[in-house]
Backbone as numpy.savetxt, mean C-alpha at the origin, in Angstrom:
# Nx Ny Nz CAx CAy CAz Cx Cy Cz
-4.68 -8.00 12.68 -5.53 -6.79 12.67 -4.72 -5.60 12.69
-5.01 -4.59 11.83 -4.36 -3.26 11.79 -5.31 -2.28 12.32
-4.96 -1.55 13.27 -5.82 -0.48 13.90 -5.16 0.80 14.03
-5.90 1.82 13.54 -5.49 3.23 13.69 -6.54 3.95 14.54
-6.08 4.60 15.59 -6.93 5.32 16.58 -6.42 6.81 16.61
-7.33 7.71 16.16 -7.08 9.17 16.22 -5.70 9.56 15.73
-5.29 9.01 14.59 -3.99 9.35 14.06 -3.94 10.70 13.37
-3.02 11.51 13.78 -2.90 12.87 13.23 -1.41 13.09 12.83
-1.17 13.68 11.69 0.15 14.08 11.30 0.10 15.34 10.52
0.97 16.27 10.96 1.10 17.56 10.19 2.54 17.79 9.86
2.75 18.54 8.80 4.11 18.91 8.35 4.42 20.29 8.61
3.38 21.17 8.76 3.47 22.54 9.16 2.49 22.86 10.30
2.78 23.75 11.14 1.87 24.02 12.25 0.56 24.45 11.69
-0.48 23.75 12.13 -1.86 24.08 11.75 -2.31 23.51 10.38
-1.38 22.83 9.63 -1.71 22.26 8.31 -1.56 20.74 8.52
-2.76 20.09 8.56 -2.74 18.62 8.77 -2.72 17.82 7.46
-1.72 16.92 7.42 -1.75 15.94 6.29 -2.79 14.89 6.44
-2.95 14.40 7.71 -4.06 13.51 8.04 -4.52 13.90 9.50
-5.80 13.79 9.74 -6.32 14.31 10.96 -7.45 13.37 11.54
-7.12 12.94 12.77 -8.05 12.00 13.54 -8.52 10.85 12.72
-7.53 10.13 12.15 -7.91 9.01 11.32 -8.08 7.82 12.18
-9.26 7.12 11.85 -9.64 5.93 12.69 -10.07 4.88 11.71
-9.47 3.71 11.67 -10.04 2.56 10.90 -9.31 1.30 11.36
-10.06 0.18 11.07 -9.50 -1.13 11.48 -9.64 -2.09 10.32
-8.48 -2.78 10.07 -8.52 -3.79 9.02 -8.42 -5.20 9.69
-9.37 -5.99 9.47 -9.27 -7.35 10.06 -8.35 -8.25 9.20
-7.85 -9.29 9.90 -6.99 -10.24 9.19 -7.68 -10.79 7.96
-7.02 -10.75 6.83 -7.60 -11.29 5.61 -8.29 -10.35 4.72
-8.43 -9.06 5.22 -9.15 -8.08 4.43 -8.23 -7.43 3.48
-8.81 -6.99 2.32 -8.07 -6.19 1.36 -8.77 -4.90 1.19
-8.10 -3.78 1.53 -8.71 -2.51 1.55 -8.10 -1.63 0.43
-8.95 -0.88 -0.26 -8.49 0.03 -1.27 -8.49 1.46 -0.65
-7.33 2.09 -0.66 -7.17 3.46 -0.12 -7.18 4.41 -1.31
-8.22 5.17 -1.45 -8.28 6.02 -2.62 -8.69 7.48 -2.22
-8.39 8.42 -3.11 -8.73 9.83 -2.90 -7.94 10.65 -3.86
-8.27 11.92 -4.03 -7.53 12.82 -4.88 -6.07 12.99 -4.40
-5.32 13.58 -5.34 -3.92 13.97 -4.95 -3.91 14.85 -3.75
-3.00 14.63 -2.86 -2.97 15.39 -1.64 -3.91 15.06 -0.54
-4.65 13.92 -0.74 -5.71 13.59 0.29 -5.10 13.03 1.57
-3.81 12.51 1.49 -3.20 11.97 2.66 -2.94 10.51 2.63
-3.10 9.91 1.43 -2.95 8.48 1.29 -1.51 7.96 1.58
-0.65 8.52 0.89 0.77 8.12 1.15 1.29 8.45 2.47
0.86 9.62 3.04 1.16 9.92 4.43 0.64 8.87 5.42
-0.60 8.45 5.14 -1.16 7.42 5.97 -0.32 6.13 5.98
0.01 5.71 4.79 0.78 4.47 4.61 2.23 4.57 5.27
2.81 5.80 5.04 4.15 6.00 5.68 4.02 6.01 7.20
2.97 6.53 7.78 2.76 6.50 9.19 2.56 5.15 9.74
1.79 4.28 9.01 1.66 2.86 9.38 2.99 2.15 9.32
3.78 2.42 8.31 5.04 1.72 8.13 6.10 2.24 9.13
5.80 3.28 9.86 6.74 3.78 10.92 7.80 4.73 10.28
7.52 5.21 9.07 8.53 6.10 8.45 8.32 7.56 8.85
7.13 7.89 9.39 6.85 9.26 9.83 6.36 9.15 11.28
6.83 10.10 12.07 6.45 10.15 13.46 5.04 10.81 13.61
4.20 10.19 14.37 2.82 10.69 14.56 2.91 11.92 15.37
1.96 12.91 15.11 1.71 13.96 16.06 0.95 13.45 17.23
-0.05 12.56 17.00 -0.84 12.00 18.05 -1.53 10.82 17.49
-2.06 10.01 18.40 -2.81 8.80 17.99 -1.91 7.55 18.16
-2.54 6.38 17.73 -1.95 5.11 18.00 -2.14 4.18 16.76
-1.14 3.45 16.39 -1.32 2.42 15.39 -0.78 1.10 15.89
-1.48 0.09 15.74 -1.06 -1.34 16.15 -1.25 -2.27 14.98
-0.37 -3.17 14.92 -0.32 -4.29 13.88 -0.25 -5.62 14.63
-1.33 -6.34 14.53 -1.47 -7.68 15.29 -1.31 -7.44 16.76
-1.74 -6.28 17.26 -1.71 -5.95 18.63 -0.37 -5.29 19.08
0.57 -5.21 18.21 1.88 -4.67 18.64 2.03 -3.21 18.12
2.77 -2.30 18.86 2.91 -0.94 18.29 3.61 -0.92 16.94
3.11 -0.13 16.08 3.57 -0.22 14.70 5.02 -0.03 14.50
5.75 0.61 15.45 7.18 0.83 15.28 8.00 -0.32 15.88
7.34 -1.37 16.43 8.11 -2.40 17.15 8.58 -3.42 16.16
9.63 -4.13 16.58 10.26 -5.24 15.75 9.14 -6.24 15.44
8.28 -6.62 16.45 7.33 -7.60 16.23 6.25 -7.21 15.12
6.02 -5.88 15.02 5.08 -5.41 13.97 5.70 -5.37 12.62
7.00 -4.91 12.63 7.71 -4.83 11.32 8.03 -6.21 10.70
8.17 -7.28 11.55 8.35 -8.53 11.02 7.10 -9.02 10.19
5.97 -8.54 10.52 4.76 -8.93 9.94 4.32 -8.11 8.77
5.00 -7.02 8.46 4.49 -6.09 7.43 5.55 -6.00 6.28
4.97 -5.54 5.15 5.83 -5.20 4.00 5.24 -3.92 3.36
6.16 -3.16 2.72 5.71 -1.83 2.23 6.37 -1.66 0.79
5.59 -1.37 -0.14 6.07 -1.01 -1.47 5.78 0.47 -1.69
6.81 1.33 -1.63 6.55 2.83 -1.74 6.19 3.18 -3.14
5.66 4.37 -3.20 5.29 4.91 -4.60 6.50 5.14 -5.44
7.56 5.64 -4.79 8.78 5.95 -5.55 10.04 5.23 -4.89
10.21 3.95 -5.20 11.25 3.18 -4.57 12.69 3.87 -4.80
13.47 3.85 -3.81 14.89 4.35 -3.95 15.82 3.34 -3.45
16.24 2.43 -4.39 17.19 1.31 -4.05 18.56 1.94 -3.61
19.32 1.20 -2.87 20.66 1.60 -2.53 21.48 1.66 -3.85
22.08 2.74 -4.13 22.76 2.90 -5.44 23.87 1.96 -5.77
24.58 1.50 -4.67 25.74 0.62 -4.92 25.52 -0.83 -4.60
24.20 -1.21 -4.39 23.86 -2.58 -4.28 23.22 -3.07 -5.58
23.52 -4.28 -5.98 22.83 -4.81 -7.22 21.40 -5.21 -6.80
20.60 -5.47 -7.84 19.26 -5.91 -7.64 19.13 -7.14 -6.72
20.03 -8.10 -6.98 20.13 -9.37 -6.30 20.55 -9.14 -4.82
21.57 -8.20 -4.66 22.02 -7.84 -3.36 20.97 -7.25 -2.46
20.08 -6.52 -3.08 18.89 -6.00 -2.35 18.05 -7.17 -1.73
17.90 -8.17 -2.52 17.23 -9.37 -1.96 17.89 -9.93 -0.82
19.19 -10.14 -0.97 20.02 -10.67 0.13 19.88 -9.81 1.34
20.03 -8.51 1.17 19.94 -7.60 2.27 18.66 -7.71 3.08
17.43 -7.79 2.34 16.22 -8.01 3.00 16.12 -9.34 3.67
16.65 -10.39 3.10 16.73 -11.72 3.68 17.46 -11.73 5.07
18.57 -11.00 5.01 19.44 -10.92 6.21 18.66 -10.13 7.28
18.05 -9.08 6.87 17.25 -8.24 7.86 16.17 -8.95 8.54
15.50 -9.90 7.76 14.40 -10.68 8.44 14.86 -12.02 8.87
16.10 -12.35 8.72 16.60 -13.58 9.24 16.09 -14.78 8.48
15.99 -14.67 7.09 15.54 -15.74 6.23 16.73 -16.49 5.78
16.79 -17.78 6.14 17.94 -18.61 5.66 17.79 -19.11 4.26
16.66 -19.75 4.00 16.51 -20.39 2.63 15.74 -19.39 1.74
16.28 -18.23 1.45 15.59 -17.16 0.72 15.76 -17.28 -0.78
16.80 -17.93 -1.26 17.14 -17.83 -2.69 16.08 -18.44 -3.58
15.46 -19.61 -3.24 14.43 -20.13 -4.16 13.24 -19.14 -4.33
12.83 -18.56 -3.27 11.74 -17.54 -3.36 12.20 -16.32 -4.16
13.40 -15.84 -3.94 13.89 -14.66 -4.70 13.98 -14.98 -6.21
14.54 -16.19 -6.47 14.59 -16.65 -7.82 13.23 -16.66 -8.51
12.21 -17.18 -7.79 10.88 -17.23 -8.35 10.27 -15.87 -8.64
10.47 -14.92 -7.71 10.03 -13.54 -7.92 10.75 -12.81 -9.05
12.07 -13.07 -9.13 12.79 -12.41 -10.24 12.37 -13.00 -11.57
12.04 -14.30 -11.60 11.55 -14.88 -12.83 10.23 -14.25 -13.19
9.34 -14.10 -12.27 8.01 -13.63 -12.57 8.05 -12.18 -13.09
9.03 -11.41 -12.53 9.09 -9.99 -12.91 10.18 -9.71 -13.87
10.72 -10.71 -14.57 11.71 -10.62 -15.59 12.90 -9.75 -15.15
13.38 -10.09 -13.98 14.59 -9.40 -13.52 15.85 -10.26 -13.40
15.74 -11.53 -13.93 16.92 -12.42 -13.88 18.11 -11.87 -14.64
17.83 -11.29 -15.83 18.97 -10.79 -16.56 19.45 -9.47 -16.10
18.74 -8.83 -15.13 19.13 -7.52 -14.61 19.56 -7.67 -13.14
19.79 -8.83 -12.67 20.05 -9.06 -11.19 21.35 -8.39 -10.78
22.33 -8.28 -11.75 23.65 -7.73 -11.34 23.72 -6.23 -11.63
22.62 -5.60 -12.02 22.66 -4.11 -12.16 22.59 -3.45 -10.91
23.37 -2.36 -10.72 23.36 -1.60 -9.47 22.08 -0.79 -9.38
21.76 -0.41 -8.17 20.52 0.30 -7.93 20.48 1.62 -8.71
21.59 2.27 -8.87 21.67 3.49 -9.64 21.49 3.33 -11.14
21.62 2.07 -11.60 21.54 1.71 -12.99 20.13 1.23 -13.37
19.28 1.02 -12.45 17.92 0.51 -12.70 16.94 1.61 -13.19
16.15 1.21 -14.16 15.07 2.14 -14.65 13.98 2.22 -13.54
13.08 3.18 -13.75 12.00 3.33 -12.79 11.17 2.04 -12.64
10.92 1.42 -13.76 10.17 0.16 -13.72 10.92 -0.97 -13.09
12.18 -1.04 -13.25 13.02 -2.03 -12.60 13.09 -1.82 -11.14
13.23 -0.56 -10.71 13.23 -0.19 -9.30 11.93 -0.66 -8.63
10.82 -0.48 -9.34 9.56 -0.87 -8.76 9.46 -2.37 -8.63
10.01 -3.09 -9.63 10.05 -4.55 -9.57 10.87 -5.09 -8.43
12.02 -4.52 -8.24 12.86 -4.91 -7.10 12.12 -4.65 -5.77
11.53 -3.53 -5.72 10.79 -3.18 -4.47 9.63 -4.23 -4.17
8.94 -4.58 -5.22 7.89 -5.51 -5.06 8.44 -6.90 -4.65
9.48 -7.34 -5.38 10.06 -8.64 -5.06 10.60 -8.66 -3.62
11.29 -7.55 -3.19 11.76 -7.52 -1.82 10.64 -7.52 -0.81
9.53 -6.95 -1.05 8.40 -6.84 -0.14 7.81 -8.15 0.08
7.67 -8.99 -0.96 7.10 -10.26 -0.81 8.00 -11.41 -0.52
9.24 -11.12 -0.26 10.18 -12.13 0.02 10.04 -12.87 1.36
9.73 -12.17 2.35 9.66 -12.73 3.73 8.27 -13.24 4.12
7.32 -13.37 3.16 5.95 -13.84 3.45 5.30 -13.09 4.50
5.10 -11.78 4.32 4.50 -10.96 5.32 2.97 -11.21 5.47
2.50 -10.89 6.69 1.07 -11.03 6.99 0.28 -9.89 6.50
0.98 -8.69 6.46 0.30 -7.39 6.08 1.14 -6.72 5.07
0.55 -6.39 3.91 1.22 -5.83 2.77 0.64 -4.47 2.50
1.49 -3.42 2.37 1.00 -2.05 1.94 1.56 -1.79 0.58
0.75 -1.36 -0.38 1.18 -1.11 -1.66 0.77 0.33 -2.07
1.76 1.25 -2.28 1.46 2.58 -2.61 1.60 2.83 -4.10
0.60 2.90 -4.92 0.71 3.04 -6.37 1.59 1.95 -6.91
1.31 0.72 -6.76 2.24 -0.32 -7.09 2.37 -0.57 -8.62
1.38 -0.09 -9.38 1.43 -0.36 -10.82 2.11 0.75 -11.71
2.40 1.87 -11.02 3.05 3.01 -11.79 4.39 2.67 -12.26
4.55 2.84 -13.60 5.94 2.61 -14.16 6.12 1.17 -14.66
5.20 0.27 -14.42 5.42 -1.07 -14.78 4.90 -1.37 -16.18
5.58 -2.37 -16.83 5.11 -2.83 -18.13 3.85 -3.72 -17.96
3.14 -4.04 -19.08 1.88 -4.77 -18.90 2.05 -6.10 -18.20
3.14 -6.82 -18.59 3.37 -8.14 -17.96 3.53 -8.00 -16.42
4.33 -7.06 -16.06 4.59 -6.83 -14.60 3.31 -6.42 -13.88
2.50 -5.66 -14.49 1.21 -5.24 -13.98 0.30 -6.47 -13.69
0.30 -7.37 -14.74 -0.42 -8.61 -14.51 0.17 -9.50 -13.34
1.47 -9.46 -13.23 2.07 -10.30 -12.16 1.76 -9.65 -10.83
1.71 -8.34 -10.72 1.29 -7.80 -9.42 -0.08 -8.15 -9.08
-0.96 -8.00 -10.04 -2.35 -8.46 -9.77 -2.54 -9.91 -9.41
-1.69 -10.75 -10.00 -1.75 -12.21 -9.71 -1.28 -12.34 -8.18
-0.16 -11.62 -7.88 0.34 -11.68 -6.53 -0.62 -11.29 -5.47
-1.39 -10.13 -5.74 -2.39 -9.70 -4.88 -3.48 -10.78 -4.71
-3.91 -11.35 -5.83 -4.88 -12.40 -5.78 -4.44 -13.61 -4.94
-3.16 -14.02 -5.13 -2.67 -15.09 -4.36 -2.64 -14.79 -2.90
-2.12 -13.59 -2.50 -2.05 -13.19 -1.12 -3.49 -13.12 -0.48
-4.45 -12.62 -1.25 -5.77 -12.66 -0.70 -6.26 -14.03 -0.43
-5.98 -14.99 -1.33 -6.38 -16.38 -1.16 -5.73 -17.02 0.01
-4.51 -16.59 0.30 -3.75 -17.10 1.39 -4.08 -16.43 2.73
-5.05 -15.46 2.78 -5.57 -14.91 3.93 -4.65 -13.75 4.52
-3.94 -13.08 3.65 -3.11 -11.97 4.02 -3.96 -10.70 3.97
-3.48 -9.68 4.78 -4.16 -8.41 4.81 -3.46 -7.46 3.88
-4.14 -6.77 3.02 -3.56 -5.87 2.05 -4.14 -4.44 2.15
-3.34 -3.46 2.01 -3.83 -2.09 1.92 -3.16 -1.57 0.67
-4.06 -1.26 -0.36 -3.61 -0.82 -1.68 -4.07 0.60 -1.94
-3.09 1.49 -2.13 -3.38 2.88 -2.56 -3.13 3.00 -4.04
-4.17 3.39 -4.77 -4.03 3.50 -6.25 -5.08 4.45 -6.74
-4.70 5.02 -7.89 -5.70 5.88 -8.67 -6.43 5.01 -9.77
-5.93 3.76 -9.89 -6.52 2.90 -10.92 -7.76 2.19 -10.23
-8.86 2.79 -10.43 -10.07 2.35 -9.66 -10.58 0.94 -10.06
-10.33 0.52 -11.27 -10.74 -0.87 -11.64 -10.01 -1.86 -10.85
-8.74 -1.56 -10.45 -7.94 -2.46 -9.58 -8.56 -2.56 -8.17
-8.99 -1.39 -7.71 -9.72 -1.36 -6.42 -11.00 -2.19 -6.49
-11.75 -1.98 -7.60 -13.02 -2.73 -7.68 -12.77 -4.15 -7.74
-11.70 -4.69 -8.40 -11.44 -6.09 -8.54 -11.07 -6.75 -7.22
-10.28 -6.06 -6.39 -9.70 -6.72 -5.21 -10.26 -6.33 -3.90
-10.70 -5.10 -3.70 -11.05 -4.62 -2.35 -12.35 -5.08 -1.81
-12.35 -5.60 -0.55 -13.63 -5.86 0.12 -13.90 -4.76 1.11
-13.03 -3.72 1.11 -13.27 -2.56 2.02 -12.71 -1.34 1.25
-13.41 -0.25 1.36 -12.99 1.08 0.64 -12.74 2.03 1.81
-11.52 2.70 1.69 -11.19 3.76 2.53 -10.95 4.95 1.65
-11.91 5.94 1.60 -11.86 7.10 0.75 -11.42 8.26 1.58
-10.42 9.00 1.12 -9.91 10.14 1.79 -10.12 11.40 1.01
-10.21 12.49 1.79 -10.26 13.80 1.19 -9.65 14.80 2.22
-8.67 15.58 1.77 -8.04 16.62 2.58 -7.64 16.06 4.05
-7.11 14.88 4.00 -6.55 14.33 5.26 -7.58 13.68 6.17
-8.79 13.57 5.73 -9.86 12.93 6.54 -10.46 11.73 5.77
-10.91 10.79 6.61 -11.60 9.66 5.96 -13.10 9.98 5.79
-13.61 9.93 4.52 -14.96 10.25 4.24 -15.78 8.99 3.93
-15.13 7.90 3.76 -15.87 6.64 3.61 -15.03 5.47 4.15
-15.69 4.58 4.94 -14.97 3.40 5.53 -15.97 2.26 5.59
-16.13 1.62 4.43 -17.11 0.50 4.41 -16.85 -0.30 3.18
-17.71 -1.31 2.95 -17.60 -2.16 1.74 -18.00 -1.46 0.47
-17.48 -1.95 -0.69 -17.98 -1.43 -1.92 -19.41 -1.62 -2.15
-19.98 -2.70 -1.67 -21.42 -3.01 -1.70 -22.14 -1.96 -1.03
-21.77 -1.60 0.15 -22.45 -0.64 0.98 -22.44 0.80 0.30
-21.36 1.09 -0.39 -21.28 2.30 -1.05 -22.25 2.37 -2.31
-22.33 1.24 -3.02 -23.26 1.26 -4.17 -24.73 1.36 -3.68
-25.02 0.66 -2.47 -26.36 0.73 -1.95 -26.70 2.14 -1.52
-25.77 2.91 -0.99 -26.03 4.26 -0.59 -26.38 5.11 -1.73
-25.66 4.95 -2.83 -25.85 5.83 -3.97 -26.91 5.42 -4.94
-27.29 4.10 -4.88 -28.39 3.63 -5.69 -27.99 3.48 -7.16
-29.07 3.17 -7.91 -28.89 2.81 -9.32 -28.37 3.95 -10.18
-28.67 5.19 -9.69 -28.34 6.40 -10.62 -26.85 6.61 -10.82
-26.05 6.02 -9.87 -24.61 6.15 -9.99 -24.09 4.71 -10.24
-23.49 4.43 -11.42 -23.34 3.09 -11.85 -21.87 2.53 -11.42
-20.85 3.31 -11.62 -19.49 2.78 -11.57 -18.84 3.39 -10.27
-17.74 2.68 -9.79 -17.00 3.24 -8.69 -16.38 4.60 -9.09
-16.04 4.70 -10.30 -15.43 6.03 -10.71 -16.50 7.20 -10.53
-17.71 6.94 -10.94 -18.79 7.88 -10.78 -19.08 8.18 -9.31
-19.12 7.17 -8.48 -19.26 7.28 -7.02 -18.18 8.02 -6.39
-16.89 7.77 -6.81 -15.72 8.48 -6.29 -15.83 9.95 -6.51
-16.08 10.32 -7.75 -16.14 11.76 -8.06 -17.39 12.43 -7.31
-18.49 11.73 -7.30 -19.62 12.33 -6.60 -19.28 12.54 -5.12
-18.70 11.55 -4.45 -18.44 11.61 -3.05 -17.38 12.64 -2.73
-16.26 12.62 -3.45 -15.22 13.61 -3.17 -15.59 14.96 -3.49
-16.37 15.23 -4.60 -16.77 16.54 -4.91 -17.75 17.08 -3.84
-18.72 16.20 -3.37 -19.64 16.56 -2.35 -18.88 16.99 -1.07
-17.84 16.24 -0.75 -17.07 16.57 0.49 -16.41 17.92 0.31
-15.84 18.19 -0.92 -15.20 19.50 -1.22 -16.17 20.56 -1.14
-17.34 20.42 -1.69 -18.38 21.45 -1.64 -18.83 21.73 -0.19
-19.02 20.67 0.60 -19.35 20.82 2.04 -18.34 21.62 2.77
-17.08 21.43 2.47 -15.95 22.07 3.17 -15.93 23.52 2.93
-16.48 23.92 1.70 -16.51 25.36 1.28 -17.69 26.13 1.86
-18.64 25.42 2.39 -19.83 26.00 2.90 -19.56 26.80 4.25
């Protein structure tokens, strides 16, 4: 279970990136985190990952504080803009992750992931030599290496070629089947529709929807047909309300 209680983060005094965020993801749930640019999605994920210090609030993962070793062993994070170590090769990144998590027999899984994402021929390239798409592939492979219980993906499809996009979607499907918990932030709404059993919709740092896609459709009724239509209706309504 992943739980956020009254989580607030600001970067400037009085300007909140996220404010009083509350939600819970049960084990095995897949949540789609969506919202306009600047809504606070990446900040939320970075806070959960322990990369940003909270102003206030509490985050727990499987009952452990999110910054604890016990929590970090259970999670994986694919950032929106991966920044590999410039002087490590792609394969050395996998070795580094394996050592960090204490995985002894890591090579078969790493080989499998590199095969899936067509990184075998690029395994000896340094981080600084990798293209954006290759960096994304290495980040994804590294995240799935230690068989985490909770996976956060921040715009995981950006910069990938069609085959890699298909492999990411296949991985998500496999992890769902295996009962893993996933939090996926993306602007590609058909990906959210395909995988998410919970929607978290953000606007200006606040959560404006936290329920299932079915509940969202039931609220808006037959006049709004697609998730895209609902998204624009809901986020525009929230923006209009804020201006009143």
